[in-house]
Coordinates of C-alpha atoms in Angstrom, one line a residue:
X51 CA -6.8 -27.3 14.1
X52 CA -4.5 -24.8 11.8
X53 CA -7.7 -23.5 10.1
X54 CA -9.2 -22.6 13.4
X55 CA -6.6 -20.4 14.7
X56 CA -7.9 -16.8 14.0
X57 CA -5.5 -14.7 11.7
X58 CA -6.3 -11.5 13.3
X59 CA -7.2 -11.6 16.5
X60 CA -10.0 -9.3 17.8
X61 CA -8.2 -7.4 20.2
X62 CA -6.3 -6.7 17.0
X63 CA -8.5 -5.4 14.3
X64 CA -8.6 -1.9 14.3
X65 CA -4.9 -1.5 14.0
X66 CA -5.1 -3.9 11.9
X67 CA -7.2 -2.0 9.6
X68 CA -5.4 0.9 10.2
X69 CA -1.8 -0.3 9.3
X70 CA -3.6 -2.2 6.5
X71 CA -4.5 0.8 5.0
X72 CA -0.6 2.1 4.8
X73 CA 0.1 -1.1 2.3
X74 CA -2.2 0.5 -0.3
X75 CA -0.8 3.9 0.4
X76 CA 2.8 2.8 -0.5
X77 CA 1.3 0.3 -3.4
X78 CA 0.2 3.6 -4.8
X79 CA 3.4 5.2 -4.9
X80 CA 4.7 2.6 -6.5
X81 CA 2.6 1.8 -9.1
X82 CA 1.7 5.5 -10.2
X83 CA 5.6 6.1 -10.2
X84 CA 6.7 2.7 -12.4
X85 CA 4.8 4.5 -15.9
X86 CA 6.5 7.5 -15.2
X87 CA 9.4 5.7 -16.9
X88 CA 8.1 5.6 -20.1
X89 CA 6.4 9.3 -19.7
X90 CA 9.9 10.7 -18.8
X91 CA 11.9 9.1 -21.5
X92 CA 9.7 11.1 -23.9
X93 CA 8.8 14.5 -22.8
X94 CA 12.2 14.9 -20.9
X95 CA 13.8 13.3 -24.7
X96 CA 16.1 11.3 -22.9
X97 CA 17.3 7.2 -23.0
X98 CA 15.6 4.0 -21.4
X99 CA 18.3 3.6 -19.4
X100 CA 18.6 7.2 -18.0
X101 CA 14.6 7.2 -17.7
X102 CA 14.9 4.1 -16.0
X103 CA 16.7 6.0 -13.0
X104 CA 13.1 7.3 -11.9
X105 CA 13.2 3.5 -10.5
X106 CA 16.8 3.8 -9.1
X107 CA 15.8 7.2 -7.4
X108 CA 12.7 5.7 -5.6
X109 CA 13.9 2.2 -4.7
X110 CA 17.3 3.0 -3.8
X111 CA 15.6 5.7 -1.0
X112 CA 14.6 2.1 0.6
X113 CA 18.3 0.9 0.5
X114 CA 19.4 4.1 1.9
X115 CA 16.8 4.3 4.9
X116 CA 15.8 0.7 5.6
X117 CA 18.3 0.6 8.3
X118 CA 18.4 4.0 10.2
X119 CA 14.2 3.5 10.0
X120 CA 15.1 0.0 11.9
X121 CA 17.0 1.6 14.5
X122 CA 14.4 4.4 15.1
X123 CA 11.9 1.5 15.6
X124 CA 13.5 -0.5 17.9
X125 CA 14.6 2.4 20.0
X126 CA 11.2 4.1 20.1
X127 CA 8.2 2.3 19.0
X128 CA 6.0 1.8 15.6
X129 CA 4.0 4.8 16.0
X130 CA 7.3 6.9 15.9
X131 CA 8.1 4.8 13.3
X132 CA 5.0 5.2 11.0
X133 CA 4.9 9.1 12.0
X134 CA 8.1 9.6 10.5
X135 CA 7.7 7.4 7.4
X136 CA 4.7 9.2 6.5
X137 CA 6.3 12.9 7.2
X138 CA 8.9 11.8 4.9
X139 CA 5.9 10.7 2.5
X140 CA 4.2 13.9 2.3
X141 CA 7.5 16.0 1.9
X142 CA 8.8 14.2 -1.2
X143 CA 5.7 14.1 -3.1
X144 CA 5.0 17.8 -2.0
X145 CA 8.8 18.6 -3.6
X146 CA 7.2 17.9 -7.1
X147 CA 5.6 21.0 -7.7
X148 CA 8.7 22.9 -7.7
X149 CA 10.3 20.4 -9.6
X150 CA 7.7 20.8 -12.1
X151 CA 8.6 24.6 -11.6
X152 CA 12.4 24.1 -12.5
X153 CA 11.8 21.1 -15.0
X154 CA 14.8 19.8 -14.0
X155 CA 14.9 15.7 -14.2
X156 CA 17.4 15.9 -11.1
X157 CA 15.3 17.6 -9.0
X158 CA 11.9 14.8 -9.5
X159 CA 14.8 12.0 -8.8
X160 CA 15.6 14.1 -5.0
X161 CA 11.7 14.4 -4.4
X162 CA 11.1 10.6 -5.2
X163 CA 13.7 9.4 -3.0
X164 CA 12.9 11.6 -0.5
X165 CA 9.9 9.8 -0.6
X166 CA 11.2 6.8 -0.3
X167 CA 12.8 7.3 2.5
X168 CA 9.0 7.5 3.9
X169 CA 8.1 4.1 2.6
X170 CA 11.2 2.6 3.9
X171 CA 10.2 3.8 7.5
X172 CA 6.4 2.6 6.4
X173 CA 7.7 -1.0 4.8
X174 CA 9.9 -1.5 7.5
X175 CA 7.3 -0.7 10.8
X176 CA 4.1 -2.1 9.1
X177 CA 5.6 -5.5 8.1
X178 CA 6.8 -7.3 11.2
X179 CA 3.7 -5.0 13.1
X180 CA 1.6 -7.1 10.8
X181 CA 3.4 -10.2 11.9
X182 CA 3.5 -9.0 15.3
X183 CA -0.2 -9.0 15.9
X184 CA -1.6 -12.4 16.9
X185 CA -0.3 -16.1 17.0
X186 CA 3.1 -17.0 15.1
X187 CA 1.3 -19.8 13.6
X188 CA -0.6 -17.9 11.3
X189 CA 2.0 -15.0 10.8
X190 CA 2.6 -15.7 7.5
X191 CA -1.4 -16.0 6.2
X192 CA -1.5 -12.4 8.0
X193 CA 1.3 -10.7 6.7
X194 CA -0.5 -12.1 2.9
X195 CA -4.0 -10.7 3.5
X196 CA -2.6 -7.3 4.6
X197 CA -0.3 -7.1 1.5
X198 CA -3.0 -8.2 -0.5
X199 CA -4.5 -4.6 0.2
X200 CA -0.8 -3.3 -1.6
X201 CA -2.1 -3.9 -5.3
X202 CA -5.5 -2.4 -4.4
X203 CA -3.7 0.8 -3.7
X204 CA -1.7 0.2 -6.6
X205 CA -4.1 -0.3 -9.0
X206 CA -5.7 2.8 -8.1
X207 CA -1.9 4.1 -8.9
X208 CA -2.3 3.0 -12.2
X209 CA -5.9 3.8 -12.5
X210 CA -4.8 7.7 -12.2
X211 CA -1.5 7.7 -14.0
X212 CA -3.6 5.5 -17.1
X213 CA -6.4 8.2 -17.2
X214 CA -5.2 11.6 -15.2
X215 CA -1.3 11.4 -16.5
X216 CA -0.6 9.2 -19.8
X217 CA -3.4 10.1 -21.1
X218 CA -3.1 13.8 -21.3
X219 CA 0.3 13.9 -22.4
X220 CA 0.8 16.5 -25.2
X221 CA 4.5 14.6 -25.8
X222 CA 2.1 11.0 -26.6
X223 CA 0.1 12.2 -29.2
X224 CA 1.1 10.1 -32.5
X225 CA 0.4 11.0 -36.1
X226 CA -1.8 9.0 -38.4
X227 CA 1.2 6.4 -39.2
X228 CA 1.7 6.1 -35.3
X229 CA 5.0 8.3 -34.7
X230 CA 5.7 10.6 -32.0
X231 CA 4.6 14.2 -33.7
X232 CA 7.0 15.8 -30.2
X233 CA 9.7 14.5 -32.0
X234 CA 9.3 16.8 -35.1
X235 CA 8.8 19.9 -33.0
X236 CA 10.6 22.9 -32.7
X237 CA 12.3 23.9 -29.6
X238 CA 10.1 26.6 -28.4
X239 CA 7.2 23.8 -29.0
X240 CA 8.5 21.1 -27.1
X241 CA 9.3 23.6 -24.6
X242 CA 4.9 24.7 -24.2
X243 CA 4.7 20.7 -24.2
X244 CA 7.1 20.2 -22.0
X245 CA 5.9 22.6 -19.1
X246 CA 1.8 21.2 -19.7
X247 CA 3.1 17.5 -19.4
X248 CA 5.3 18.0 -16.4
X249 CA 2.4 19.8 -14.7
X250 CA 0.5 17.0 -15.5
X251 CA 2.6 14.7 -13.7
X252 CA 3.0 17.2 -10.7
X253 CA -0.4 17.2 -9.6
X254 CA -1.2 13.9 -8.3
X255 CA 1.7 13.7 -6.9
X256 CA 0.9 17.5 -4.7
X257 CA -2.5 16.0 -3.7
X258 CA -1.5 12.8 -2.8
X259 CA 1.1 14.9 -0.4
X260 CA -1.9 16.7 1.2
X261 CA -3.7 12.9 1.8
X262 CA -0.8 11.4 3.4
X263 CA -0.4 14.4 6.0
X264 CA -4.2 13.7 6.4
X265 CA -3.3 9.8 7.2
X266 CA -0.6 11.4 9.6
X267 CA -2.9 13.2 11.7
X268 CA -5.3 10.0 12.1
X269 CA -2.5 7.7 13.3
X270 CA -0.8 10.7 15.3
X271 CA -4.9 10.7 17.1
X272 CA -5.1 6.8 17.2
X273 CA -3.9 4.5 20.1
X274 CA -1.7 2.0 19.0
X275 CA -0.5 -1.6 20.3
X276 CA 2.5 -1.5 21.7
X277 CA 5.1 -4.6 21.2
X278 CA 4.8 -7.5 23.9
X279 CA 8.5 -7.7 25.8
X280 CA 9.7 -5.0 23.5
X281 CA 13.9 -4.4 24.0
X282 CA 14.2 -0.9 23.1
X283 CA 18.4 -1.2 23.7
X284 CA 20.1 -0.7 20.9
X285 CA 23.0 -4.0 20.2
X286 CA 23.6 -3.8 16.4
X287 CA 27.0 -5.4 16.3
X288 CA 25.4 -8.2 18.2
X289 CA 22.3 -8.7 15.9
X290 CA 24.0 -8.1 12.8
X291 CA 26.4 -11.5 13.9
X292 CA 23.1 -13.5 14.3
X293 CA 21.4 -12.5 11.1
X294 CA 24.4 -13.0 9.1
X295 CA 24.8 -16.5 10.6
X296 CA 21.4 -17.5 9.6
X297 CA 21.5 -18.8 6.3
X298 CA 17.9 -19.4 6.0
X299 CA 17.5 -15.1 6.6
X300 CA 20.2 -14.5 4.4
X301 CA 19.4 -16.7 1.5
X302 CA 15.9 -14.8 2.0
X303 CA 16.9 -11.0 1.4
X304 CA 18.8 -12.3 -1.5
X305 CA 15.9 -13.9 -3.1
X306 CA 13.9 -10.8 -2.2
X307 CA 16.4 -8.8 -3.9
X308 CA 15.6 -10.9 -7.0
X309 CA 11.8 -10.9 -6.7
X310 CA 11.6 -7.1 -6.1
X311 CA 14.2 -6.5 -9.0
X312 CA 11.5 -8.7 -11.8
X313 CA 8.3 -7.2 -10.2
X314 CA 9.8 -3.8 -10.8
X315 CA 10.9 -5.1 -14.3
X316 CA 7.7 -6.5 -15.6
X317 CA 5.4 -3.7 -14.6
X318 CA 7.6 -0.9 -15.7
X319 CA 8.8 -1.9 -18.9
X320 CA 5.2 -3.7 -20.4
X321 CA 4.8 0.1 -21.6
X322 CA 7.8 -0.5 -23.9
X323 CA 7.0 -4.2 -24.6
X324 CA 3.3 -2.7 -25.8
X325 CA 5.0 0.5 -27.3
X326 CA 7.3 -2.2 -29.1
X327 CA 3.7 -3.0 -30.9
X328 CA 2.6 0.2 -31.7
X329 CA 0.2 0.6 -28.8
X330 CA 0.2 4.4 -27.1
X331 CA 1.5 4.7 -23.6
X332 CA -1.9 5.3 -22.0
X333 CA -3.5 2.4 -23.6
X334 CA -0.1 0.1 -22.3
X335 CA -0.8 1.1 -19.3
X336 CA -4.2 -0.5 -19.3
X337 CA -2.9 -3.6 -19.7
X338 CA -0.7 -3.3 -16.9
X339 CA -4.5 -2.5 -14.8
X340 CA -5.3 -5.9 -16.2
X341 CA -1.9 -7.6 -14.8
X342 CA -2.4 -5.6 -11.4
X343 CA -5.7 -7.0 -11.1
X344 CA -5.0 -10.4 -11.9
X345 CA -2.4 -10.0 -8.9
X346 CA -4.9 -9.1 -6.8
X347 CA -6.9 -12.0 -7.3
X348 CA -4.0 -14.6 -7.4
X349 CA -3.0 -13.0 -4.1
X350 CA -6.3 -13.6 -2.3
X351 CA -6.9 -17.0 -3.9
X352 CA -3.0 -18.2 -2.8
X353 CA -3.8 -16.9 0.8
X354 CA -6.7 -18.5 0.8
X355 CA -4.9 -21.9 0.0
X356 CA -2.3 -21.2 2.1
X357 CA -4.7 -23.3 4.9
X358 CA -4.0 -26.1 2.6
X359 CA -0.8 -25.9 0.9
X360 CA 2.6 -25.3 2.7
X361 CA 3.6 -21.6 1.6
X362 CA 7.5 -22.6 0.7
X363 CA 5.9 -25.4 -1.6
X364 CA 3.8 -22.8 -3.0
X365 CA 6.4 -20.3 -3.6
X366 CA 8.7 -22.8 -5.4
X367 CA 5.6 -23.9 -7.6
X368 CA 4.5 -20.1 -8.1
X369 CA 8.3 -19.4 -8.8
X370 CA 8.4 -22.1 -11.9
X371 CA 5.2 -20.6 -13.6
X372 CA 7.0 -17.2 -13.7
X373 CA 10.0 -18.9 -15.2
X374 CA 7.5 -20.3 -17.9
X375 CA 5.7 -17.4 -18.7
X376 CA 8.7 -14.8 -18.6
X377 CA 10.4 -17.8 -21.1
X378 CA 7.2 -16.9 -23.6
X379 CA 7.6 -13.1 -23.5
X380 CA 10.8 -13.8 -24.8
X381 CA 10.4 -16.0 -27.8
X382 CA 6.8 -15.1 -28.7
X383 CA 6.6 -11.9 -30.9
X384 CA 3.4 -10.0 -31.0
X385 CA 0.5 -10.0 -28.4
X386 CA 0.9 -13.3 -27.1
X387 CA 3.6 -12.5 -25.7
X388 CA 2.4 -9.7 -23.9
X389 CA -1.0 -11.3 -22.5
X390 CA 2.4 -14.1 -21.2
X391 CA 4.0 -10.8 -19.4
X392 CA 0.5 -9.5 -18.1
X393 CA -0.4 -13.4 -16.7
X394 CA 3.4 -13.3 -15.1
X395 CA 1.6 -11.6 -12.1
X396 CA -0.8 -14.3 -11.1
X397 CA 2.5 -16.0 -10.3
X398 CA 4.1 -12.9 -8.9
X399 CA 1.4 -12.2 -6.3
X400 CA 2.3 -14.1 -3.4
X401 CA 6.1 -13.8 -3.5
X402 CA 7.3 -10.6 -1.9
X403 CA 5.3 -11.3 1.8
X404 CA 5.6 -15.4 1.3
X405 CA 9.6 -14.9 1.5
X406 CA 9.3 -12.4 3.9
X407 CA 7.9 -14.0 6.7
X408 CA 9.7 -17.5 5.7
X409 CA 13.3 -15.2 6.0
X410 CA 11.7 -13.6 9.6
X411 CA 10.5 -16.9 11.0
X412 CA 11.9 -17.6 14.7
X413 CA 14.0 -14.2 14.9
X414 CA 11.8 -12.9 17.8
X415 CA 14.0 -9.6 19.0
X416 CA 16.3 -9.7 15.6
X417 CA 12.4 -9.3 13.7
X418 CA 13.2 -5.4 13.5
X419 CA 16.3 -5.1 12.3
X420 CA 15.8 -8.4 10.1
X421 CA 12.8 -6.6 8.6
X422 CA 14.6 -3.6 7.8
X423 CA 16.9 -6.2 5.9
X424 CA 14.2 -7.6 4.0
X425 CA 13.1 -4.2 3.2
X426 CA 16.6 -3.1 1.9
X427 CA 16.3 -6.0 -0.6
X428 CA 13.6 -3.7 -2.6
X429 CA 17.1 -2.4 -3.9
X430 CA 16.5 -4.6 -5.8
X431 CA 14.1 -2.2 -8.0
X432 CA 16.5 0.2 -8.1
X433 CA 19.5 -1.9 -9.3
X434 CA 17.7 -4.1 -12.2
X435 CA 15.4 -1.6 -14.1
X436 CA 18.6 0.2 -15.6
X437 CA 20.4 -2.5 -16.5
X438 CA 16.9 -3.6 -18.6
X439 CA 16.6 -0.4 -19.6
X440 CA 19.9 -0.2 -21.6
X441 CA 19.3 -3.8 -23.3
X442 CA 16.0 -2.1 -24.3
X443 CA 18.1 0.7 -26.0
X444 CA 20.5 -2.0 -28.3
X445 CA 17.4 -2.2 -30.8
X446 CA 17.8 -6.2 -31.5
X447 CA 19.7 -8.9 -29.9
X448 CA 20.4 -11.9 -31.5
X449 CA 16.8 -12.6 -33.9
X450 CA 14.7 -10.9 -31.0
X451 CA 13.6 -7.3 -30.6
X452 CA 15.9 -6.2 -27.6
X453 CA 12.9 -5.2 -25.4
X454 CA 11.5 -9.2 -25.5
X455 CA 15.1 -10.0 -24.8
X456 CA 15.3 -7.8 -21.9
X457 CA 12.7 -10.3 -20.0
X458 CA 15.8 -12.5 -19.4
X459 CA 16.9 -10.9 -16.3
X460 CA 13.2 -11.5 -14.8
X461 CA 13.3 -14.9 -16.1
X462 CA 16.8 -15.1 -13.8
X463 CA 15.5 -13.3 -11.2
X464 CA 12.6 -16.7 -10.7
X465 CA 14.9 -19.3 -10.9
X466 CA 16.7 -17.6 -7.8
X467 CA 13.3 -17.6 -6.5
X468 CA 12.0 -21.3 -7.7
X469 CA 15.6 -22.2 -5.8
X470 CA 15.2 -20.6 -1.7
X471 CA 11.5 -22.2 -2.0
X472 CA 12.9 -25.4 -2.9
X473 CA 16.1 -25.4 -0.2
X474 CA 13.8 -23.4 2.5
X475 CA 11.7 -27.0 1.9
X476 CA 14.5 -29.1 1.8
X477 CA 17.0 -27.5 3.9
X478 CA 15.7 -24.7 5.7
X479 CA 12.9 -26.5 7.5

C-alpha cells in the first residue's frame, strides 16, 4: 500500500518544480564557493585556516538568519519567504564585483554571508514547503527527490569553478618540478596576478546575481500554495519549550550539525588532499565532479529504496560506510586514499534530508520554526572547516601527512551520525 501513495501529488507539481528548482540554485552556491578555499589561500598568500574562513563567512550567514527567516515565514507566508531569500541572494553575489574592485579578503567574506543570509530564508521556506506538499506518509521520500536536484546544481558549481575559475588562475600555474612560480614573484607581479585572478572569481559570481533576480521575478509572477490551517501568530517562547523538550528534534539538529560540518569538510579540503599529491587545483577539483556525481546517483538510488528499506536503518547503515571510508583516507597514503574520500559521498548523499524530516516528523505548527532549527545546524560548515584547516597547516601529525590526518574530524562527525540513526530506531520510534 506504501508504494502506492503518490509522492507528489498532482495538484502539487508545478510548485513542486518550481521550489525544486531553488535546491539546485543554493547547491550551486555552495559548491562553486567550497574551491574557493584553496584559490584564496594562494592568490590572497594567506593560511588554510584563514582561507578556510570563506566557509565560516557563508555558513555562519545560515546560523545568523535561520531564525529571523523562520519568523518571517510563519508570520507571512513562503512566497514572502522565498522573495526575500532570493533578494538577499542576488545582493551578495552582486557585492563581489566591488570586492574584486578593492581586493580586500574582508570585503568577499561580507558579500558571501550576505548571501547566505538568502539561502537561509531559501533552506528554511523550501524544506518543510517540500514536506508540506502532499501526504505525511511519504514526506520524507519527497523532501529526498527534491534535494536530489541540490547536487545537480552543485555539480554545475563545480563544473564552472573547475573550468571558468581554477583553471585560469595566473596564481596556479606550476613550474616544470611542480612549485607555485606566484611564489617567486615580485610584488608588483603578484599584484597584475592578483587583480586577473580575483576578476576571475568575480564574474560568475556577478552573473549568477543577475540569474537569481531573474528567478525572483518568476516566483514574484507565479501563484503559489498557500499552507493548509496555517497559524500566522507569532508564540516563540512557547515553541521554543516544545522543541527543546523533544529529544528526538534535538538529538536531530545536533547530528545535522555534524553531517553538514563533514560534507563541508570532504568537499572543500579534497583540493588539499589532491594538492598533497602534486595534482593542480583545477585538475583536484575534477575529482571532486566525480564525488558530486557519485552523490547524485547514490541519492536517487537510496530514494528509490527508501520504498523498501526504513530510512533511520538506512541512515545508520549509510552512516557506518562513511566511518569506513573516511578511516581509509586516513591511513592510506597516495591515490587510494583519495578515490576512499571521493567514494565517501555515495554514503553522504542521503544524510542531510533523511535527518531532516526524521527531526521534523509529527511537529505540525512547530515545522517552521523547527526547520529554521535544522537549517541553523548548517553552522556546522562554518565551525569545522577552520578547525581542519589549521591541522592541515601543522605539516605532519604523528607518521601521517597532517592533511590525511585532518579526515579525523569527518570520521567523528559519522559516528554521531551512525549513533541518532541507531537510537531514532531504537529509541526514537
Amino acid at each position: 500500500m506504501k508504494s502506492k501513495i503518490k509522492v507528489v501529488p498532482k495538484e502539487y507539481l508545478f510548485p513542486f518544480i518550481l521550489i525544486t528548482s531553488l535546491f539546485a540554485l543554493w547547491g550551486f552556491a555552495n559548491d562553486i564557493t567550497n574551491p574557493m578555499v584553496a584559490a584564496f589561500k594562494t592568490v590572497m598568500e594567506i593560511s588554510n585556516a584563514k582561507a578556510a574562513m570563506v566557509q565560516f563567512a557563508f555558513y555562519g550567514g545560515y546560523a545568523t538568519m535561520a531564525i529571523p527567516a523562520a519568523l518571517v515565514i510563519k508570520r507571512y507566508s513562503y512566497k514572502v519567504g522565498i522573495i526575500v531569500g532570493l533578494t538577499l541572494y542576488a545582493i551578495g553575489a552582486l557585492l563581489f564585483y566591488p570586492a574584486a574592485q578593492f581586493e580586500f579578503f574582508g570585503f568577499f567574506l561580507v558579500s558571501l554571508y550576505i548571501l547566505t543570509f538568502g539561502l537561509a530564508f531559501l533552506e528554511t521556506t523550501a524544506n518543510p514547503y517540500i514536506l508540506s506538499m502532499g501526504p505525511e506518509e511519504t514526506a520524507t521520500r519527497r523532501l529526498n527527490l527534491a534535494q536530489s536536484f541540490n547536487p545537480m546544481g552543485s555539480i554545475f558549481g563545480m563544473f564552472i569553478a573547475s573550468n571558468v575559475i581554477l583553471a585560469t588562475l595566473e596564481s596556479d600555474k606550476r613550474d616544470s618540478a611542480g612549485n607555485l612560480i606566484f611564489e617567486t614573484l615580485s610584488a608588483s607581479e603578484k599584484a597584475g596576478i592578483r587583480a586577473h585572478d580575483l576578476a576571475v572569481i568575480r564574474d560568475p559570481y556577478v552573473m549568477l546575481g543577475f540569474f537569481v533576480i531573474l528567478m525572483l521575478a518568476i516566483i514574484v509572477l507565479s501563484k503559489m500554495p498557500k499552507r493548509a490551517k496555517a497559524d500566522h501568530s507569532i508564540r516563540t517562547k512557547d515553541t521554543f519549550k516544545r522543541l527543546a523538550k523533544n529529544v528526538k528534534y534535538r538529538e536531530g539538529v545536533l547530528a545535522q550539525v555534524f553531517y553538514v560540518g563533514a560534507q563541508i569538510m570532504c568537499w572543500t579540503f579534497i583540493i588539499q588532499y589532491a594538492d598533497n599529491l602534486g595534482i593542480p587545483k583545477a585538475e583536484a577539483q575534477r575529482y571532486n565532479i566525480i564525488a558530486m556525481a557519485i552523490f547524485i546517483g547514490s541519492r536517487f538510488v537510496s530514494t528509490f529504496l527508501m520504498k523498501y528499506l526504513n530510512a533511520r536503518f538506512m541512515l545508520t547503515i549509510f552512516a557506518v560506510g562513511g566511518m569506513l571510508t573516511t578511516t581509509g583516507v586516513i591511513l592510506i597514503e597516495g591515490m587510494p586514499g583519495l578515490y576512499l574520500l571521493i567514494a565517501t559521498s555515495a554514503f553522504m548523499s542521503l544524510m542531510f534530508p533523511t535527518i531532516y524530516g526524521i527531526a521534523l516528523e509529527g511537529l505540525s505548527e512547530d515545522s517552521t520554526l523547527g526547520a529554521a532549527g535544522l537549517v541553523m545546524a548548517i553552522v556546522g560548515g562554518a565551525l569545522m572547516p577552520p578547525l581542519q584547516g589549521l591541522l592541515i597547516d601543522q605539516g605532519t601529525i604523528a607518521w601521517l601527512p597532517a592533511v590525511n590526518f585532518s579526515f579525523i574530524l569527518p570520521f567523528i562527525c559519522f559516528v554521531a551520525i551512525a549513533i541518532y540513526g541507531y537510537r531514532t530506531m531504537k529509541i526514537h520510534v
